[in-house]
PDB file of C-alpha atoms in Angstrom:
ATOM      1  CA  UNK A   1       4.197 -35.048  31.127  1.00  0.00           C
ATOM      2  CA  UNK A   2       6.904 -36.880  29.213  1.00  0.00           C
ATOM      3  CA  UNK A   3       4.555 -37.216  26.239  1.00  0.00           C
ATOM      4  CA  UNK A   4       3.703 -33.504  26.373  1.00  0.00           C
ATOM      5  CA  UNK A   5       7.395 -32.621  26.510  1.00  0.00           C
ATOM      6  CA  UNK A   6       8.084 -34.788  23.471  1.00  0.00           C
ATOM      7  CA  UNK A   7       5.207 -33.213  21.573  1.00  0.00           C
ATOM      8  CA  UNK A   8       6.406 -29.712  22.431  1.00  0.00           C
ATOM      9  CA  UNK A   9       9.942 -30.568  21.402  1.00  0.00           C
ATOM     10  CA  UNK A  10       8.665 -31.966  18.119  1.00  0.00           C
ATOM     11  CA  UNK A  11       6.600 -28.858  17.468  1.00  0.00           C
ATOM     12  CA  UNK A  12       9.609 -26.651  18.170  1.00  0.00           C
ATOM     13  CA  UNK A  13      11.741 -28.688  15.795  1.00  0.00           C
ATOM     14  CA  UNK A  14       9.076 -28.521  13.108  1.00  0.00           C
ATOM     15  CA  UNK A  15       8.772 -24.755  13.527  1.00  0.00           C
ATOM     16  CA  UNK A  16      12.535 -24.387  13.199  1.00  0.00           C
ATOM     17  CA  UNK A  17      12.537 -26.535  10.072  1.00  0.00           C
ATOM     18  CA  UNK A  18       9.735 -24.489   8.519  1.00  0.00           C
ATOM     19  CA  UNK A  19      11.563 -21.273   9.397  1.00  0.00           C
ATOM     20  CA  UNK A  20      14.773 -22.534   7.788  1.00  0.00           C
ATOM     21  CA  UNK A  21      12.893 -23.357   4.601  1.00  0.00           C
ATOM     22  CA  UNK A  22      10.767 -20.193   4.544  1.00  0.00           C
ATOM     23  CA  UNK A  23      10.308 -18.824   1.045  1.00  0.00           C
ATOM     24  CA  UNK A  24      12.181 -15.617   0.277  1.00  0.00           C
ATOM     25  CA  UNK A  25      10.261 -13.539  -2.254  1.00  0.00           C
ATOM     26  CA  UNK A  26      12.332 -11.447  -4.657  1.00  0.00           C
ATOM     27  CA  UNK A  27      10.628  -8.425  -6.219  1.00  0.00           C
ATOM     28  CA  UNK A  28      11.530  -7.391  -9.760  1.00  0.00           C
ATOM     29  CA  UNK A  29      10.195  -4.927 -12.306  1.00  0.00           C
ATOM     30  CA  UNK A  30       7.425  -6.389 -14.459  1.00  0.00           C
ATOM     31  CA  UNK A  31       9.027  -5.541 -17.793  1.00  0.00           C
ATOM     32  CA  UNK A  32      11.958  -6.985 -19.679  1.00  0.00           C
ATOM     33  CA  UNK A  33      15.277  -5.462 -18.660  1.00  0.00           C
ATOM     34  CA  UNK A  34      17.869  -7.476 -20.594  1.00  0.00           C
ATOM     35  CA  UNK A  35      20.388  -8.795 -19.904  1.00  0.00           C
ATOM     36  CA  UNK A  36      19.321  -8.709 -16.252  1.00  0.00           C
ATOM     37  CA  UNK A  37      15.853 -10.209 -16.558  1.00  0.00           C
ATOM     38  CA  UNK A  38      13.249 -10.995 -19.192  1.00  0.00           C
ATOM     39  CA  UNK A  39      10.564 -13.645 -19.637  1.00  0.00           C
ATOM     40  CA  UNK A  40      11.246 -16.568 -21.960  1.00  0.00           C
ATOM     41  CA  UNK A  41       8.652 -18.172 -24.264  1.00  0.00           C
ATOM     42  CA  UNK A  42       7.184 -20.119 -21.343  1.00  0.00           C
ATOM     43  CA  UNK A  43       6.729 -16.974 -19.232  1.00  0.00           C
ATOM     44  CA  UNK A  44       9.611 -17.786 -16.869  1.00  0.00           C
ATOM     45  CA  UNK A  45      11.940 -15.004 -15.778  1.00  0.00           C
ATOM     46  CA  UNK A  46      15.507 -15.502 -17.033  1.00  0.00           C
ATOM     47  CA  UNK A  47      18.664 -13.392 -17.048  1.00  0.00           C
ATOM     48  CA  UNK A  48      21.808 -12.467 -15.136  1.00  0.00           C
ATOM     49  CA  UNK A  49      20.010 -11.122 -12.084  1.00  0.00           C
ATOM     50  CA  UNK A  50      17.796 -14.219 -11.937  1.00  0.00           C
ATOM     51  CA  UNK A  51      20.825 -16.519 -12.194  1.00  0.00           C
ATOM     52  CA  UNK A  52      22.532 -14.578  -9.406  1.00  0.00           C
ATOM     53  CA  UNK A  53      19.362 -14.772  -7.301  1.00  0.00           C
ATOM     54  CA  UNK A  54      19.306 -18.550  -7.720  1.00  0.00           C
ATOM     55  CA  UNK A  55      22.966 -18.817  -6.709  1.00  0.00           C
ATOM     56  CA  UNK A  56      22.396 -16.621  -3.649  1.00  0.00           C
ATOM     57  CA  UNK A  57      19.339 -18.659  -2.639  1.00  0.00           C
ATOM     58  CA  UNK A  58      21.271 -21.909  -3.007  1.00  0.00           C
ATOM     59  CA  UNK A  59      23.993 -20.467  -0.789  1.00  0.00           C
ATOM     60  CA  UNK A  60      21.400 -19.473   1.831  1.00  0.00           C
ATOM     61  CA  UNK A  61      19.672 -22.866   1.450  1.00  0.00           C
ATOM     62  CA  UNK A  62      16.364 -21.055   1.056  1.00  0.00           C
ATOM     63  CA  UNK A  63      13.453 -21.560  -1.310  1.00  0.00           C
ATOM     64  CA  UNK A  64      12.972 -18.414  -3.404  1.00  0.00           C
ATOM     65  CA  UNK A  65      10.307 -17.038  -5.716  1.00  0.00           C
ATOM     66  CA  UNK A  66       9.872 -14.009  -7.991  1.00  0.00           C
ATOM     67  CA  UNK A  67       7.143 -11.385  -7.634  1.00  0.00           C
ATOM     68  CA  UNK A  68       6.920  -8.772 -10.411  1.00  0.00           C
ATOM     69  CA  UNK A  69       5.395  -5.303 -10.110  1.00  0.00           C
ATOM     70  CA  UNK A  70       5.822  -1.970 -11.881  1.00  0.00           C
ATOM     71  CA  UNK A  71       9.141  -0.203 -11.385  1.00  0.00           C
ATOM     72  CA  UNK A  72       7.644   2.708  -9.447  1.00  0.00           C
ATOM     73  CA  UNK A  73       5.675   0.242  -7.312  1.00  0.00           C
ATOM     74  CA  UNK A  74       8.696  -1.726  -6.078  1.00  0.00           C
ATOM     75  CA  UNK A  75       9.405   0.235  -2.897  1.00  0.00           C
ATOM     76  CA  UNK A  76       5.716   0.517  -1.878  1.00  0.00           C
ATOM     77  CA  UNK A  77       5.287  -3.234  -2.509  1.00  0.00           C
ATOM     78  CA  UNK A  78       8.335  -4.000  -0.360  1.00  0.00           C
ATOM     79  CA  UNK A  79       7.007  -1.840   2.449  1.00  0.00           C
ATOM     80  CA  UNK A  80       3.596  -3.553   2.356  1.00  0.00           C
ATOM     81  CA  UNK A  81       5.320  -6.968   2.451  1.00  0.00           C
ATOM     82  CA  UNK A  82       4.252  -8.215  -0.965  1.00  0.00           C
ATOM     83  CA  UNK A  83       7.815  -9.539  -1.191  1.00  0.00           C
ATOM     84  CA  UNK A  84      10.958  -9.551   0.929  1.00  0.00           C
ATOM     85  CA  UNK A  85      13.750  -8.016  -1.160  1.00  0.00           C
ATOM     86  CA  UNK A  86      13.918  -5.804  -4.250  1.00  0.00           C
ATOM     87  CA  UNK A  87      16.201  -7.558  -6.747  1.00  0.00           C
ATOM     88  CA  UNK A  88      15.716  -5.300  -9.724  1.00  0.00           C
ATOM     89  CA  UNK A  89      18.846  -3.334 -10.649  1.00  0.00           C
ATOM     90  CA  UNK A  90      18.070  -0.677  -8.038  1.00  0.00           C
ATOM     91  CA  UNK A  91      20.874   1.777  -7.252  1.00  0.00           C
ATOM     92  CA  UNK A  92      21.904   2.316  -3.642  1.00  0.00           C
ATOM     93  CA  UNK A  93      21.395   6.044  -3.059  1.00  0.00           C
ATOM     94  CA  UNK A  94      21.210   8.312  -0.032  1.00  0.00           C
ATOM     95  CA  UNK A  95      17.672   9.288  -0.988  1.00  0.00           C
ATOM     96  CA  UNK A  96      16.432   5.686  -1.077  1.00  0.00           C
ATOM     97  CA  UNK A  97      18.278   4.884   2.148  1.00  0.00           C
ATOM     98  CA  UNK A  98      15.951   7.327   3.892  1.00  0.00           C
ATOM     99  CA  UNK A  99      13.119   4.885   3.196  1.00  0.00           C
ATOM    100  CA  UNK A 100      14.617   1.402   2.826  1.00  0.00           C
ATOM    101  CA  UNK A 101      17.854  -0.443   3.505  1.00  0.00           C
ATOM    102  CA  UNK A 102      20.108  -2.261   1.034  1.00  0.00           C
ATOM    103  CA  UNK A 103      22.363  -5.270   0.870  1.00  0.00           C
ATOM    104  CA  UNK A 104      25.959  -4.837  -0.162  1.00  0.00           C
ATOM    105  CA  UNK A 105      26.211  -4.029  -3.870  1.00  0.00           C
ATOM    106  CA  UNK A 106      26.157  -6.943  -6.288  1.00  0.00           C
ATOM    107  CA  UNK A 107      27.005  -5.026  -9.474  1.00  0.00           C
ATOM    108  CA  UNK A 108      27.624  -1.538 -10.763  1.00  0.00           C
ATOM    109  CA  UNK A 109      26.934   0.400 -13.942  1.00  0.00           C
ATOM    110  CA  UNK A 110      27.546   3.955 -15.159  1.00  0.00           C
ATOM    111  CA  UNK A 111      24.772   6.020 -16.733  1.00  0.00           C
ATOM    112  CA  UNK A 112      24.770   6.968 -20.396  1.00  0.00           C
ATOM    113  CA  UNK A 113      22.906   8.676 -23.200  1.00  0.00           C
ATOM    114  CA  UNK A 114      21.976   7.067 -26.505  1.00  0.00           C
ATOM    115  CA  UNK A 115      20.656   8.981 -29.495  1.00  0.00           C
ATOM    116  CA  UNK A 116      20.111   8.845 -33.270  1.00  0.00           C
ATOM    117  CA  UNK A 117      22.910   7.366 -35.383  1.00  0.00           C
ATOM    118  CA  UNK A 118      23.592  10.704 -37.053  1.00  0.00           C
ATOM    119  CA  UNK A 119      23.847  12.689 -33.782  1.00  0.00           C
ATOM    120  CA  UNK A 120      27.211  14.013 -32.607  1.00  0.00           C
ATOM    121  CA  UNK A 121      28.474  12.066 -29.577  1.00  0.00           C
ATOM    122  CA  UNK A 122      28.408  13.856 -26.246  1.00  0.00           C
ATOM    123  CA  UNK A 123      26.795  13.466 -22.825  1.00  0.00           C
ATOM    124  CA  UNK A 124      27.494  16.832 -21.203  1.00  0.00           C
ATOM    125  CA  UNK A 125      24.886  19.517 -20.438  1.00  0.00           C
ATOM    126  CA  UNK A 126      26.183  21.485 -23.444  1.00  0.00           C
ATOM    127  CA  UNK A 127      25.721  18.479 -25.722  1.00  0.00           C
ATOM    128  CA  UNK A 128      22.008  18.181 -24.869  1.00  0.00           C
ATOM    129  CA  UNK A 129      21.207  21.884 -25.198  1.00  0.00           C
ATOM    130  CA  UNK A 130      17.705  22.297 -26.613  1.00  0.00           C
ATOM    131  CA  UNK A 131      17.060  18.549 -26.813  1.00  0.00           C
ATOM    132  CA  UNK A 132      14.384  16.268 -25.350  1.00  0.00           C
ATOM    133  CA  UNK A 133      15.603  13.382 -23.195  1.00  0.00           C
ATOM    134  CA  UNK A 134      13.517  10.287 -22.487  1.00  0.00           C
ATOM    135  CA  UNK A 135      13.881   8.879 -18.967  1.00  0.00           C
ATOM    136  CA  UNK A 136      12.061   6.154 -17.066  1.00  0.00           C
ATOM    137  CA  UNK A 137      10.158   7.502 -14.050  1.00  0.00           C
ATOM    138  CA  UNK A 138      11.479   7.128 -10.491  1.00  0.00           C
ATOM    139  CA  UNK A 139      15.061   6.489 -11.591  1.00  0.00           C
ATOM    140  CA  UNK A 140      18.364   7.994 -10.502  1.00  0.00           C
ATOM    141  CA  UNK A 141      18.710   9.396 -14.020  1.00  0.00           C
ATOM    142  CA  UNK A 142      15.607  11.521 -13.479  1.00  0.00           C
ATOM    143  CA  UNK A 143      17.225  13.048 -10.386  1.00  0.00           C
ATOM    144  CA  UNK A 144      20.492  13.544 -12.271  1.00  0.00           C
ATOM    145  CA  UNK A 145      18.590  15.334 -15.059  1.00  0.00           C
ATOM    146  CA  UNK A 146      17.099  17.804 -12.574  1.00  0.00           C
ATOM    147  CA  UNK A 147      20.549  18.751 -11.264  1.00  0.00           C
ATOM    148  CA  UNK A 148      22.611  18.824 -14.459  1.00  0.00           C
ATOM    149  CA  UNK A 149      20.386  19.016 -17.540  1.00  0.00           C
ATOM    150  CA  UNK A 150      17.177  20.811 -16.555  1.00  0.00           C
ATOM    151  CA  UNK A 151      18.483  24.257 -17.583  1.00  0.00           C
ATOM    152  CA  UNK A 152      19.468  22.961 -21.006  1.00  0.00           C
ATOM    153  CA  UNK A 153      17.012  20.266 -22.061  1.00  0.00           C
ATOM    154  CA  UNK A 154      13.466  18.967 -21.640  1.00  0.00           C
ATOM    155  CA  UNK A 155      12.670  15.752 -19.803  1.00  0.00           C
ATOM    156  CA  UNK A 156      10.078  13.311 -21.194  1.00  0.00           C
ATOM    157  CA  UNK A 157       9.192  10.607 -18.668  1.00  0.00           C
ATOM    158  CA  UNK A 158       8.016   7.071 -19.408  1.00  0.00           C
ATOM    159  CA  UNK A 159       6.705   4.171 -17.374  1.00  0.00           C
ATOM    160  CA  UNK A 160       9.007   1.684 -19.107  1.00  0.00           C
ATOM    161  CA  UNK A 161      12.421   1.795 -20.714  1.00  0.00           C
ATOM    162  CA  UNK A 162      11.063   0.055 -23.796  1.00  0.00           C
ATOM    163  CA  UNK A 163       8.768   3.029 -24.413  1.00  0.00           C
ATOM    164  CA  UNK A 164      11.757   5.363 -24.454  1.00  0.00           C
ATOM    165  CA  UNK A 165      13.449   3.183 -27.097  1.00  0.00           C
ATOM    166  CA  UNK A 166      10.348   3.258 -29.294  1.00  0.00           C
ATOM    167  CA  UNK A 167      10.052   7.043 -29.149  1.00  0.00           C
ATOM    168  CA  UNK A 168      13.774   7.499 -29.794  1.00  0.00           C
ATOM    169  CA  UNK A 169      13.602   5.282 -32.868  1.00  0.00           C
ATOM    170  CA  UNK A 170      10.519   7.173 -34.087  1.00  0.00           C
ATOM    171  CA  UNK A 171      12.263  10.544 -33.665  1.00  0.00           C
ATOM    172  CA  UNK A 172       9.855  11.800 -31.015  1.00  0.00           C
ATOM    173  CA  UNK A 173      12.715  12.392 -28.551  1.00  0.00           C
ATOM    174  CA  UNK A 174      16.403  13.147 -29.065  1.00  0.00           C
ATOM    175  CA  UNK A 175      18.048  10.966 -26.411  1.00  0.00           C
ATOM    176  CA  UNK A 176      17.403   8.198 -23.915  1.00  0.00           C
ATOM    177  CA  UNK A 177      19.174   8.454 -20.567  1.00  0.00           C
ATOM    178  CA  UNK A 178      19.561   5.365 -18.389  1.00  0.00           C
ATOM    179  CA  UNK A 179      21.839   2.673 -16.982  1.00  0.00           C
ATOM    180  CA  UNK A 180      24.659   1.950 -19.404  1.00  0.00           C
ATOM    181  CA  UNK A 181      24.363  -1.849 -19.555  1.00  0.00           C
ATOM    182  CA  UNK A 182      20.718  -2.199 -20.690  1.00  0.00           C
ATOM    183  CA  UNK A 183      21.141   0.748 -23.081  1.00  0.00           C
ATOM    184  CA  UNK A 184      24.216  -0.888 -24.606  1.00  0.00           C
ATOM    185  CA  UNK A 185      22.272  -4.151 -24.814  1.00  0.00           C
ATOM    186  CA  UNK A 186      19.516  -2.373 -26.758  1.00  0.00           C
ATOM    187  CA  UNK A 187      22.088  -1.017 -29.230  1.00  0.00           C
ATOM    188  CA  UNK A 188      23.085  -4.615 -30.025  1.00  0.00           C
ATOM    189  CA  UNK A 189      19.565  -5.553 -31.137  1.00  0.00           C
ATOM    190  CA  UNK A 190      18.543  -5.277 -34.806  1.00  0.00           C
ATOM    191  CA  UNK A 191      16.153  -2.477 -33.830  1.00  0.00           C
ATOM    192  CA  UNK A 192      18.838  -0.595 -31.913  1.00  0.00           C
ATOM    193  CA  UNK A 193      21.532  -1.060 -34.560  1.00  0.00           C
ATOM    194  CA  UNK A 194      19.306   0.486 -37.216  1.00  0.00           C
ATOM    195  CA  UNK A 195      18.250   3.585 -35.332  1.00  0.00           C
ATOM    196  CA  UNK A 196      20.609   4.564 -32.632  1.00  0.00           C
ATOM    197  CA  UNK A 197      24.130   5.052 -31.268  1.00  0.00           C
ATOM    198  CA  UNK A 198      26.028   5.518 -28.024  1.00  0.00           C
ATOM    199  CA  UNK A 199      26.427   9.185 -27.074  1.00  0.00           C
ATOM    200  CA  UNK A 200      28.679   8.458 -24.072  1.00  0.00           C
ATOM    201  CA  UNK A 201      28.587   8.123 -20.295  1.00  0.00           C
ATOM    202  CA  UNK A 202      27.646  11.114 -18.136  1.00  0.00           C
ATOM    203  CA  UNK A 203      30.005  12.417 -15.470  1.00  0.00           C
ATOM    204  CA  UNK A 204      29.572  10.351 -12.327  1.00  0.00           C
ATOM    205  CA  UNK A 205      27.844  11.758  -9.241  1.00  0.00           C
ATOM    206  CA  UNK A 206      27.643   9.014  -6.579  1.00  0.00           C
ATOM    207  CA  UNK A 207      25.392  11.168  -4.395  1.00  0.00           C
ATOM    208  CA  UNK A 208      22.701  10.905  -7.076  1.00  0.00           C
ATOM    209  CA  UNK A 209      23.618   7.893  -9.204  1.00  0.00           C
ATOM    210  CA  UNK A 210      24.480   5.766  -6.187  1.00  0.00           C
ATOM    211  CA  UNK A 211      27.340   3.499  -5.174  1.00  0.00           C
ATOM    212  CA  UNK A 212      26.198   0.378  -6.983  1.00  0.00           C
ATOM    213  CA  UNK A 213      23.219  -1.931  -7.322  1.00  0.00           C
ATOM    214  CA  UNK A 214      21.953  -3.754  -4.233  1.00  0.00           C
ATOM    215  CA  UNK A 215      18.977  -5.650  -2.903  1.00  0.00           C
ATOM    216  CA  UNK A 216      16.395  -3.361  -1.307  1.00  0.00           C
ATOM    217  CA  UNK A 217      15.144  -4.373   2.143  1.00  0.00           C
ATOM    218  CA  UNK A 218      12.809  -3.176   4.852  1.00  0.00           C
ATOM    219  CA  UNK A 219      14.880  -1.449   7.526  1.00  0.00           C
ATOM    220  CA  UNK A 220      13.939  -3.950  10.239  1.00  0.00           C
ATOM    221  CA  UNK A 221      14.874  -7.042   8.180  1.00  0.00           C
ATOM    222  CA  UNK A 222      18.380  -7.200   9.640  1.00  0.00           C
ATOM    223  CA  UNK A 223      18.512 -11.013   9.725  1.00  0.00           C
ATOM    224  CA  UNK A 224      17.664 -11.311   6.038  1.00  0.00           C
ATOM    225  CA  UNK A 225      20.173  -8.583   5.197  1.00  0.00           C
ATOM    226  CA  UNK A 226      22.931 -10.487   7.000  1.00  0.00           C
ATOM    227  CA  UNK A 227      22.007 -13.718   5.203  1.00  0.00           C
ATOM    228  CA  UNK A 228      21.953 -12.041   1.792  1.00  0.00           C
ATOM    229  CA  UNK A 229      25.250 -10.235   2.349  1.00  0.00           C
ATOM    230  CA  UNK A 230      26.935 -13.457   3.453  1.00  0.00           C
ATOM    231  CA  UNK A 231      25.514 -15.292   0.434  1.00  0.00           C
ATOM    232  CA  UNK A 232      26.550 -12.585  -2.051  1.00  0.00           C
ATOM    233  CA  UNK A 233      30.090 -12.641  -0.637  1.00  0.00           C
ATOM    234  CA  UNK A 234      30.205 -16.452  -0.777  1.00  0.00           C
ATOM    235  CA  UNK A 235      28.990 -16.566  -4.390  1.00  0.00           C
ATOM    236  CA  UNK A 236      31.707 -14.096  -5.379  1.00  0.00           C
ATOM    237  CA  UNK A 237      34.411 -15.917  -3.410  1.00  0.00           C
ATOM    238  CA  UNK A 238      33.498 -19.315  -4.872  1.00  0.00           C
ATOM    239  CA  UNK A 239      33.865 -18.153  -8.471  1.00  0.00           C
ATOM    240  CA  UNK A 240      30.161 -18.721  -9.186  1.00  0.00           C
ATOM    241  CA  UNK A 241      29.628 -14.981  -9.672  1.00  0.00           C
ATOM    242  CA  UNK A 242      32.241 -14.848 -12.441  1.00  0.00           C
ATOM    243  CA  UNK A 243      30.876 -18.044 -13.986  1.00  0.00           C
ATOM    244  CA  UNK A 244      27.381 -16.534 -14.199  1.00  0.00           C
ATOM    245  CA  UNK A 245      28.678 -13.182 -15.478  1.00  0.00           C
ATOM    246  CA  UNK A 246      30.769 -14.660 -18.295  1.00  0.00           C
ATOM    247  CA  UNK A 247      27.584 -15.953 -19.905  1.00  0.00           C
ATOM    248  CA  UNK A 248      26.318 -12.368 -20.265  1.00  0.00           C
ATOM    249  CA  UNK A 249      29.218  -9.903 -20.178  1.00  0.00           C
ATOM    250  CA  UNK A 250      32.699  -9.433 -21.611  1.00  0.00           C
ATOM    251  CA  UNK A 251      33.673  -7.058 -18.775  1.00  0.00           C
ATOM    252  CA  UNK A 252      33.654  -6.983 -14.973  1.00  0.00           C
ATOM    253  CA  UNK A 253      30.040  -6.175 -14.135  1.00  0.00           C
ATOM    254  CA  UNK A 254      30.875  -5.830 -10.433  1.00  0.00           C
ATOM    255  CA  UNK A 255      32.838  -2.653 -11.216  1.00  0.00           C
ATOM    256  CA  UNK A 256      34.555  -0.422  -8.726  1.00  0.00           C
TER     257      UNK A 256
END
């Protein structure tokens, strides 16, 4: 009996150890989204969001991995347990909260329009009158378009943000509408400098554009949510968040 008790105790300890080291799978969009994530020459994902993920995982003392799928497949893949958390610049919105849960926000970004270099700046409904706006599918910007721009302009949807940039540069659309940070990053590239310019940020609508970017979770993953929230807070409090951000940004990416 003593031997059996020892064996059972050892098995319990081993199970606890395995649980503590369980891999947490982070789901991201399978296209480059600089400066947040992009593959390097070796095919490894790099970028601000990846660096933050690594810091959060170190804080949780968990082994983590990256799973990439299409943008519009992220929520379905989370729900079918292909990974454990969406870590892909996804805005926390009331609409998404009907389906999934979120961690606390880990950064924020306004939404903006970019257009041809010779276009007059402006991001109001009047400024886009009669124009065609390129928007990635299943984004908060697509919902914003329906409420504010649909009576004035035409929406052209794309599977990837890169496709919108190509069509803008080629003159097939008049504007691209998306998160301000990756659009501004595109304008810094040689391609972006030659073709395009910042038209300005749209008026904020938190009900549609969200209250920040967070990690998407299944609603019953309350333990993982608590761990992630504690780790995000600890990374910010330790100064590691600012250290990571300074390598990519000249402004406070956490925002308001």
